[in-house]
Coordinates of C-alpha atoms and ligand atoms in Angstrom, one line a residue:
X1 CA 158.7 218.4 32.1
X2 CA 162.2 219.6 32.4
X3 CA 164.6 220.0 29.5
X4 CA 166.6 217.1 30.7
X5 CA 163.3 215.1 30.9
X6 CA 162.1 216.1 27.3
X7 CA 165.7 215.0 26.0
X8 CA 165.4 211.5 27.7
X9 CA 162.1 211.4 25.9
X10 CA 163.5 212.2 22.7
X11 CA 166.1 209.6 22.6
X12 CA 163.5 207.2 23.7
X13 CA 161.4 208.1 20.8
X14 CA 164.1 207.7 18.5
X15 CA 165.0 204.1 19.8
X16 CA 161.3 203.1 19.7
X17 CA 161.2 204.0 16.1
X18 CA 164.3 202.4 15.3
X19 CA 163.7 199.4 13.0
X20 CA 167.2 198.4 12.6
X21 CA 169.6 201.0 11.3
X22 CA 166.6 202.9 10.0
X23 CA 163.9 205.3 11.8
X24 CA 160.4 205.2 10.8
X25 CA 159.0 208.9 11.4
X26 CA 156.3 207.4 13.7
X27 CA 154.9 203.9 14.4
X28 CA 152.0 203.1 12.0
X29 CA 151.3 206.3 10.2
X30 CA 154.6 206.0 8.5
X31 CA 156.1 202.5 9.1
X32 CA 158.9 202.8 6.7
X33 CA 162.2 204.8 5.9
X34 CA 161.7 208.4 4.6
X35 CA 164.2 210.3 2.7
X36 CA 164.4 214.0 4.5
X37 CA 163.3 212.6 7.5
X38 CA 166.0 210.3 7.7
X39 CA 168.6 213.3 7.1
X40 CA 167.0 215.0 9.9
X41 CA 166.7 212.1 12.4
X42 CA 170.3 211.2 11.9
X43 CA 171.4 214.6 13.5
X44 CA 169.2 213.5 16.5
X45 CA 170.8 210.1 16.7
X46 CA 174.4 211.7 16.6
X47 CA 174.0 213.8 19.9
X48 CA 174.0 210.2 21.8
X49 CA 174.9 207.7 19.5
X50 CA 177.2 208.8 16.3
X51 CA 177.6 205.1 14.7
X52 CA 173.7 204.9 14.5
X53 CA 173.7 208.4 12.8
X54 CA 175.9 207.0 10.3
X55 CA 173.8 203.8 9.6
X56 CA 170.7 205.9 9.1
X57 CA 172.2 207.5 6.0
X58 CA 173.9 204.4 4.9
X59 CA 170.6 202.5 5.0
X60 CA 168.9 205.5 3.0
X61 CA 171.4 204.9 0.2
X62 CA 170.5 201.2 0.1
X63 CA 167.2 202.4 -1.6
X64 CA 169.0 204.3 -4.4
X65 CA 168.4 203.5 -7.9
X66 CA 171.2 203.1 -10.8
X67 CA 170.2 206.3 -12.2
X68 CA 170.9 208.1 -8.8
X69 CA 167.6 208.6 -7.8
X70 CA 167.2 208.4 -3.9
X71 CA 163.6 207.8 -3.3
X72 CA 161.4 209.3 -0.9
X73 CA 160.1 206.0 0.6
X74 CA 162.3 202.8 1.0
X75 CA 160.2 199.9 2.0
X76 CA 162.6 197.9 4.0
X77 CA 159.6 195.8 5.4
X78 CA 156.1 195.0 4.6
X79 CA 153.4 196.9 6.4
X80 CA 149.5 197.0 5.9
X81 CA 149.6 200.6 8.0
X82 CA 150.5 202.5 4.6
X83 CA 148.9 203.5 1.4
X84 CA 150.4 203.6 -1.5
X85 CA 152.6 200.8 -0.7
X86 CA 154.9 199.1 -3.2
X87 CA 152.3 197.2 -5.1
X88 CA 151.1 200.7 -6.3
X89 CA 154.4 202.1 -7.0
X90 CA 155.4 198.7 -9.1
X91 CA 158.9 199.6 -8.9
X92 CA 159.6 195.8 -7.6
X93 CA 162.8 195.3 -10.0
X94 CA 164.4 197.4 -7.0
X95 CA 165.4 195.5 -3.5
X96 CA 164.7 196.7 -1.4
X97 CA 161.4 197.9 -3.0
X98 CA 160.9 202.0 -3.0
X99 CA 158.7 204.5 -4.3
X100 CA 159.6 206.0 -7.8
X101 CA 159.9 210.0 -6.5
X102 CA 162.2 211.8 -4.6
X103 CA 161.9 214.2 -1.8
X104 CA 164.1 217.7 -0.4
X105 CA 168.0 216.5 -0.9
X106 CA 169.1 217.4 2.6
X107 CA 171.3 214.5 3.1
X108 CA 174.5 216.2 1.9
X109 CA 174.1 218.7 4.4
X110 CA 173.7 216.3 7.0
X111 CA 176.8 214.2 6.4
X112 CA 179.0 217.3 6.4
X113 CA 177.4 218.3 9.8
X114 CA 178.1 214.7 11.0
X115 CA 181.4 214.7 9.8
X116 CA 182.2 218.1 11.4
X117 CA 180.8 217.2 15.0
X118 CA 182.4 214.1 14.9
X119 CA 184.8 213.4 17.8
X120 CA 186.9 211.2 15.8
X121 CA 186.6 212.6 12.0
X122 CA 189.7 210.4 10.9
X123 CA 187.7 207.5 11.7
X124 CA 184.6 208.1 10.2
X125 CA 186.4 209.3 6.8
X126 CA 186.0 206.0 5.4
X127 CA 182.3 206.1 5.8
X128 CA 182.1 209.5 4.2
X129 CA 184.4 208.2 1.3
X130 CA 181.7 205.6 0.7
X131 CA 179.0 208.0 0.8
X132 CA 180.3 210.8 -1.3
X133 CA 179.8 209.3 -4.7
X134 CA 176.4 208.4 -3.8
X135 CA 175.6 211.5 -3.0
X136 CA 177.0 213.0 -6.0
X137 CA 175.1 210.7 -8.3
X138 CA 171.8 211.7 -6.3
X139 CA 172.5 215.5 -7.0
X140 CA 173.2 214.7 -10.8
X141 CA 170.0 212.9 -10.8
X142 CA 168.3 215.9 -10.1
X143 CA 170.2 218.1 -12.7
X144 CA 169.8 215.5 -15.3
X145 CA 166.5 214.1 -14.8
X146 CA 164.8 217.3 -13.3
X147 CA 166.6 220.1 -15.3
X148 CA 167.6 218.6 -18.4
X149 CA 167.6 222.0 -19.9
X150 CA 170.1 223.4 -17.6
X151 CA 167.6 226.1 -16.3
X152 CA 169.2 226.2 -12.9
X153 CA 166.1 225.2 -11.5
X154 CA 164.9 221.5 -10.6
X155 CA 161.3 220.5 -10.9
X156 CA 159.1 218.4 -8.8
X157 CA 156.8 215.9 -10.6
X158 CA 154.5 215.3 -7.4
X159 CA 153.5 217.2 -4.3
X160 CA 155.1 214.7 -2.2
X161 CA 158.4 215.3 -3.6
X162 CA 158.3 218.7 -2.2
X163 CA 158.1 217.1 1.4
X164 CA 155.3 219.9 2.0
X165 CA 152.6 217.5 0.4
X166 CA 149.3 219.5 0.3
X167 CA 150.9 223.3 0.3
X168 CA 148.1 225.9 -1.4
X169 CA 151.0 226.5 -3.7
X170 CA 150.2 223.1 -5.6
X171 CA 146.5 223.6 -5.6
X172 CA 146.6 225.4 -9.4
X173 CA 148.7 222.8 -10.9
X174 CA 146.9 219.9 -9.5
X175 CA 143.8 221.0 -11.3
X176 CA 145.4 219.7 -14.3
X177 CA 145.9 216.1 -13.0
X178 CA 142.8 214.0 -14.1
X179 CA 141.0 211.7 -11.9
X180 CA 142.8 208.3 -10.8
X181 CA 141.8 205.0 -12.7
X182 CA 141.9 203.3 -9.6
X183 CA 139.0 204.7 -7.3
X184 CA 138.4 201.9 -5.0
X185 CA 141.8 202.4 -3.1
X186 CA 141.4 202.7 0.6
X187 CA 143.6 205.5 2.5
X188 CA 145.3 204.6 5.4
X189 CA 146.5 207.7 7.0
X190 CA 143.2 209.0 8.2
X191 CA 142.6 206.0 10.1
X192 CA 145.6 206.9 12.3
X193 CA 145.1 210.8 12.2
X194 CA 142.0 213.0 12.3
X195 CA 140.8 213.5 8.7
X196 CA 140.8 217.4 9.5
X197 CA 144.5 217.4 9.7
X198 CA 145.3 215.4 6.7
X199 CA 144.9 216.2 2.9
X200 CA 141.4 216.4 1.5
X201 CA 140.0 213.5 -0.7
X202 CA 140.5 215.4 -3.9
X203 CA 143.8 216.1 -3.4
X204 CA 144.5 212.3 -2.4
X205 CA 143.0 211.3 -5.7
X206 CA 145.4 213.5 -7.8
X207 CA 148.4 212.3 -5.7
X208 CA 147.6 208.7 -7.0
X209 CA 146.7 209.6 -10.4
X210 CA 150.1 210.8 -10.9
X211 CA 151.7 207.7 -9.4
X212 CA 149.7 205.9 -12.2
X213 CA 151.1 208.2 -14.8
X214 CA 154.3 207.2 -13.6
X215 CA 153.9 203.5 -13.5
X216 CA 152.1 203.9 -17.2
X217 CA 155.4 205.3 -18.2
X218 CA 157.9 202.8 -16.8
X219 CA 159.7 205.7 -14.8
X220 CA 161.6 206.6 -17.9
X221 CA 162.9 210.2 -16.7
X222 CA 162.6 211.9 -20.0
X223 CA 159.3 211.0 -20.6
X224 CA 158.1 212.0 -17.1
X225 CA 159.8 215.2 -17.3
X226 CA 158.0 215.9 -20.7
X227 CA 154.7 214.4 -20.4
X228 CA 153.3 214.6 -16.7
X229 CA 150.6 217.4 -16.0
X230 CA 152.4 218.3 -12.8
X231 CA 155.7 220.0 -13.3
X232 CA 156.7 222.7 -10.7
X233 CA 160.2 224.3 -9.9
X234 CA 159.5 224.3 -6.1
X235 CA 161.3 227.0 -4.6
X236 CA 162.2 225.3 -1.4
X237 CA 163.5 222.3 -2.8
X238 CA 165.7 224.4 -5.1
X239 CA 166.9 226.1 -2.1
X240 CA 167.6 223.1 -0.3
X241 CA 169.4 221.3 -3.1
X242 CA 171.7 224.5 -3.5
X243 CA 172.8 224.5 0.2
X244 CA 173.2 220.7 -0.1
X245 CA 175.5 221.2 -3.0
X246 CA 177.4 223.7 -1.2
X247 CA 177.8 221.2 1.6
X248 CA 178.8 218.5 -1.1
X249 CA 181.2 221.1 -2.4
X250 CA 183.0 221.2 0.8
X251 CA 183.0 217.1 1.2
X252 CA 184.5 217.0 -2.4
X253 CA 187.5 219.0 -1.3
X254 CA 189.0 216.1 0.9
X255 CA 186.7 213.1 -1.1
X256 CA 186.5 214.3 -4.7
X257 CA 188.4 215.2 -7.7
X258 CA 189.1 218.6 -9.4
X259 CA 186.7 217.6 -12.0
X260 CA 184.1 217.2 -9.8
X261 CA 184.9 220.3 -7.8
X262 CA 184.7 222.7 -11.1
X263 CA 181.4 220.4 -11.8
X264 CA 179.8 221.5 -8.3
X265 CA 180.9 225.1 -8.5
X266 CA 179.3 225.8 -11.9
X267 CA 176.1 224.1 -10.5
X268 CA 176.3 226.3 -7.4
X269 CA 176.7 229.3 -9.6
X270 CA 173.7 228.4 -12.1
X271 CA 171.3 227.6 -9.5
X272 CA 172.1 230.7 -7.2
X273 CA 171.2 233.1 -10.3
X274 CA 168.2 231.2 -11.1
X275 CA 166.7 231.1 -7.6
X276 CA 167.5 234.6 -6.9
X277 CA 165.6 235.7 -10.1
X278 CA 162.7 233.8 -8.4
X279 CA 162.3 237.0 -5.8
X280 CA 158.8 238.3 -5.6
X281 CA 159.1 242.2 -5.0
X282 CA 156.0 243.3 -2.8
X283 CA 155.5 239.6 -1.4
X284 CA 158.7 239.9 0.7
X285 CA 159.7 236.1 -0.4
X286 CA 160.7 233.7 -3.3
X287 CA 158.1 232.2 -5.1
X288 CA 157.7 228.9 -7.2
X289 CA 157.2 228.6 -10.9
X290 CA 154.7 226.3 -12.6
X291 CA 156.9 224.9 -15.4
X292 CA 153.7 223.8 -17.5
X293 CA 151.9 227.2 -17.6
X294 CA 155.2 229.3 -17.2
X295 CA 153.9 231.2 -14.6
X296 CA 155.0 232.3 -11.1
X297 CA 153.0 230.7 -8.4
X298 CA 151.6 233.6 -6.6
X299 CA 151.0 231.9 -3.1
X300 CA 152.7 232.8 0.2
X301 CA 154.2 230.2 2.2
X302 CA 157.1 229.5 4.4
X303 CA 158.6 227.6 1.7
X304 CA 159.8 231.2 0.1
X305 CA 162.0 232.1 3.0
X306 CA 163.9 228.9 2.4
X307 CA 166.3 230.8 0.0
X308 CA 168.0 232.2 3.1
X309 CA 169.1 228.8 4.0
X310 CA 171.2 228.9 0.7
X311 CA 172.5 232.5 1.4
X312 CA 170.7 233.7 -1.6
X313 CA 168.8 236.9 -0.7
X314 CA 170.8 240.2 -0.7
X315 CA 171.3 241.9 2.6
X316 CA 168.3 244.3 1.8
X317 CA 166.2 241.0 1.0
X318 CA 167.1 239.1 4.0
X319 CA 166.0 242.3 6.2
X320 CA 162.9 242.5 4.5
X321 CA 162.0 238.6 4.8
X322 CA 162.7 238.9 8.4
X323 CA 160.6 241.7 8.9
X324 CA 157.7 239.7 7.1
X325 CA 158.3 236.6 8.8
X326 CA 158.2 238.6 12.7
X327 CA 154.7 239.8 11.2
X328 CA 153.8 236.1 10.4
X329 CA 154.5 235.2 13.9
X330 CA 152.5 238.2 16.0
X331 CA 150.0 236.7 18.1
X332 CA 150.9 233.1 17.5
X333 CA 154.3 230.8 16.8
X334 CA 156.8 230.8 14.3
X335 CA 156.9 229.8 11.5
X336 CA 153.3 228.7 10.2
X337 CA 153.5 227.4 6.7
X338 CA 150.8 229.9 5.7
X339 CA 150.1 233.4 7.4
X340 CA 146.6 233.3 9.1
X341 CA 145.1 236.1 6.9
X342 CA 145.3 234.0 4.1
X343 CA 142.5 232.4 2.4
X344 CA 144.1 229.2 2.2
X345 CA 145.3 229.2 6.2
X346 CA 144.1 226.0 8.2
X347 CA 145.6 225.8 11.5
X348 CA 145.3 222.3 11.9
X349 CA 145.8 220.8 8.6
X350 CA 149.1 219.6 7.4
X351 CA 150.8 221.9 5.3
X352 CA 148.3 224.7 5.2
X353 CA 149.1 226.4 8.6
X354 CA 151.1 224.3 11.1
X355 CA 154.4 224.9 12.3
X356 CA 157.3 222.0 11.4
X357 CA 160.0 221.6 13.8
X358 CA 162.3 220.9 10.6
X359 CA 161.3 223.8 8.6
X360 CA 162.1 226.0 11.5
X361 CA 165.5 224.5 12.0
X362 CA 166.2 225.4 8.3
X363 CA 165.0 228.8 8.8
X364 CA 166.9 229.5 11.9
X365 CA 170.1 228.4 10.0
X366 CA 169.2 230.7 7.1
X367 CA 168.3 233.8 9.2
X368 CA 171.6 233.5 11.3
X369 CA 173.5 233.0 8.0
X370 CA 171.9 236.0 6.5
X371 CA 172.5 238.4 9.1
X372 CA 169.2 238.1 11.1
X373 CA 170.2 236.4 14.6
X374 CA 167.6 237.9 16.5
X375 CA 164.8 236.4 14.5
X376 CA 166.7 233.3 14.2
X377 CA 166.9 233.1 18.0
X378 CA 163.1 233.7 18.5
X379 CA 162.5 230.8 16.2
X380 CA 164.5 228.6 17.9
X381 CA 162.6 229.9 21.4
X382 CA 159.2 229.2 19.7
X383 CA 160.1 225.7 18.7
X384 CA 161.2 224.8 22.2
X385 CA 158.2 226.2 23.7
X386 CA 156.1 224.2 21.2
X387 CA 157.9 221.1 22.2
X388 CA 157.6 221.8 25.9
X389 CA 153.9 222.3 25.9
X390 CA 152.8 219.7 23.5
X391 CA 155.6 217.2 23.0
X392 CA 157.1 215.5 20.1
X393 CA 154.4 216.0 17.6
X394 CA 154.4 216.1 13.8
X395 CA 153.4 219.5 13.6
X396 CA 151.9 222.1 15.6
X397 CA 148.9 224.9 15.4
X398 CA 150.6 228.3 15.0
X399 CA 147.7 229.8 17.0
X400 CA 147.4 227.7 20.2
X401 CA 150.5 225.6 19.9
X402 CA 148.9 222.2 20.1
X403 CA 150.6 219.3 18.6
X404 CA 148.7 217.9 15.3
X405 CA 149.0 214.8 13.0
X406 CA 151.3 212.1 14.6
X407 CA 152.8 211.8 17.9
X408 CA 156.3 210.3 19.2
X409 CA 157.6 211.7 15.9
X410 CA 161.3 211.3 15.0
X411 CA 162.3 214.2 13.2
X412 CA 160.6 216.5 15.7
X413 CA 162.5 214.5 18.5
X414 CA 165.8 214.9 16.5
X415 CA 165.4 218.3 15.9
X416 CA 164.8 218.9 19.6
X417 CA 168.0 217.0 20.7
X418 CA 170.2 218.5 18.1
X419 CA 168.8 222.3 18.4
X420 CA 165.7 223.4 19.7
X421 CA 166.4 222.1 23.3
X422 CA 170.3 221.9 23.0
Ligands
GLC1 C1 154.5 213.5 5.3 C2 155.1 214.7 5.1 C3 156.6 214.7 4.9 C4 157.4 213.6 5.6 C5 156.3 212.4 5.7 C6 156.9 211.3 6.8 O1 154.2 212.9 4.2 O2 154.4 215.6 4.3 O3 157.4 215.8 4.3 O4 158.5 213.3 4.9 O5 155.3 212.7 5.8 O6 157.1 212.1 8.2

């Protein structure tokens, strides 16, 4: 297919997945609005329908809680295609119903991009002015609910919050999670996608058990932070939050107050230092920290390269990371979630090997930012080849380039339009 035909197909995927101002990641497998998916998807919309791109973000914030949390799923309408739905999350006092955890906060970065790409920045200023306090409240939620001790690193309390659901980096911390009370549940994901490409049953049990623990504690942020058995300072969410805070600070120059600008600058400095301290010499990347055991999580995954996206590495570290990443790509496609020589590598299973277009987008941005334009260009070229060969799949096998997981995927289509096929 020609690039023009691929772009036409990408536009049609977004239109087909449009449910009225928000876009489902793909029909049936993910029938609601997902937090970070919407951020990337808005960039795709902006290439042909800017007003619709803004609606995507506005509809995401319809799900925001009064404490600032922007949930990872907004259940705008009912569906029997997905488990766990609103009845399991039990957050029914919220309208629309939502999940009770968050996801990587890319939204402020995307709003800045939308504004800067707009042919009519003054015309959209009112929309940004309305979004700005909501984004600020969201970032503050991360700092207050998830870093109440002001360490500079926020924690995730569920693997789903990382967006990298079954990363091998979570295996150790998950062993502390007890079996769920409810064992009669029926997964829906494996009726839409081959089970070999989805998380295993034992992992799923723990995902559900964690949700039960949140419900039992009434989603009270302090109790969740202190009592939940899975508490991890995920390197990728911290890098993404730092980057988004930098972008929010740029927006604050026009839409915020002096006190807010000072607050954001303080957070940026604190986070930058704390992430820099997660460098893992000898591994050529950064690593997450298990806050329950207090230990560094010694797994190598592509998440460890994301501090590039926030400009954290020194010049020497960035060069070392680029050399390491290039090694991961030898004889295959960049960037696998796990390099093929690791014991946990599985080329087809979700976040244990495959290439994800959105991760590539952030890593390429980070490499360019940190003085590594050649590898950045290679990542973009690989992403394009994967899309040309396999279409807009959810994720790709890094060895043979085949498409895996769900098909006609919104964020892959969007990243194609906004970047890889550009
Ligand atoms: C999966 C991914 C997550 C994504 C969601 C919707 O759960 O792990 O990152 O947001 O699907 O695409």
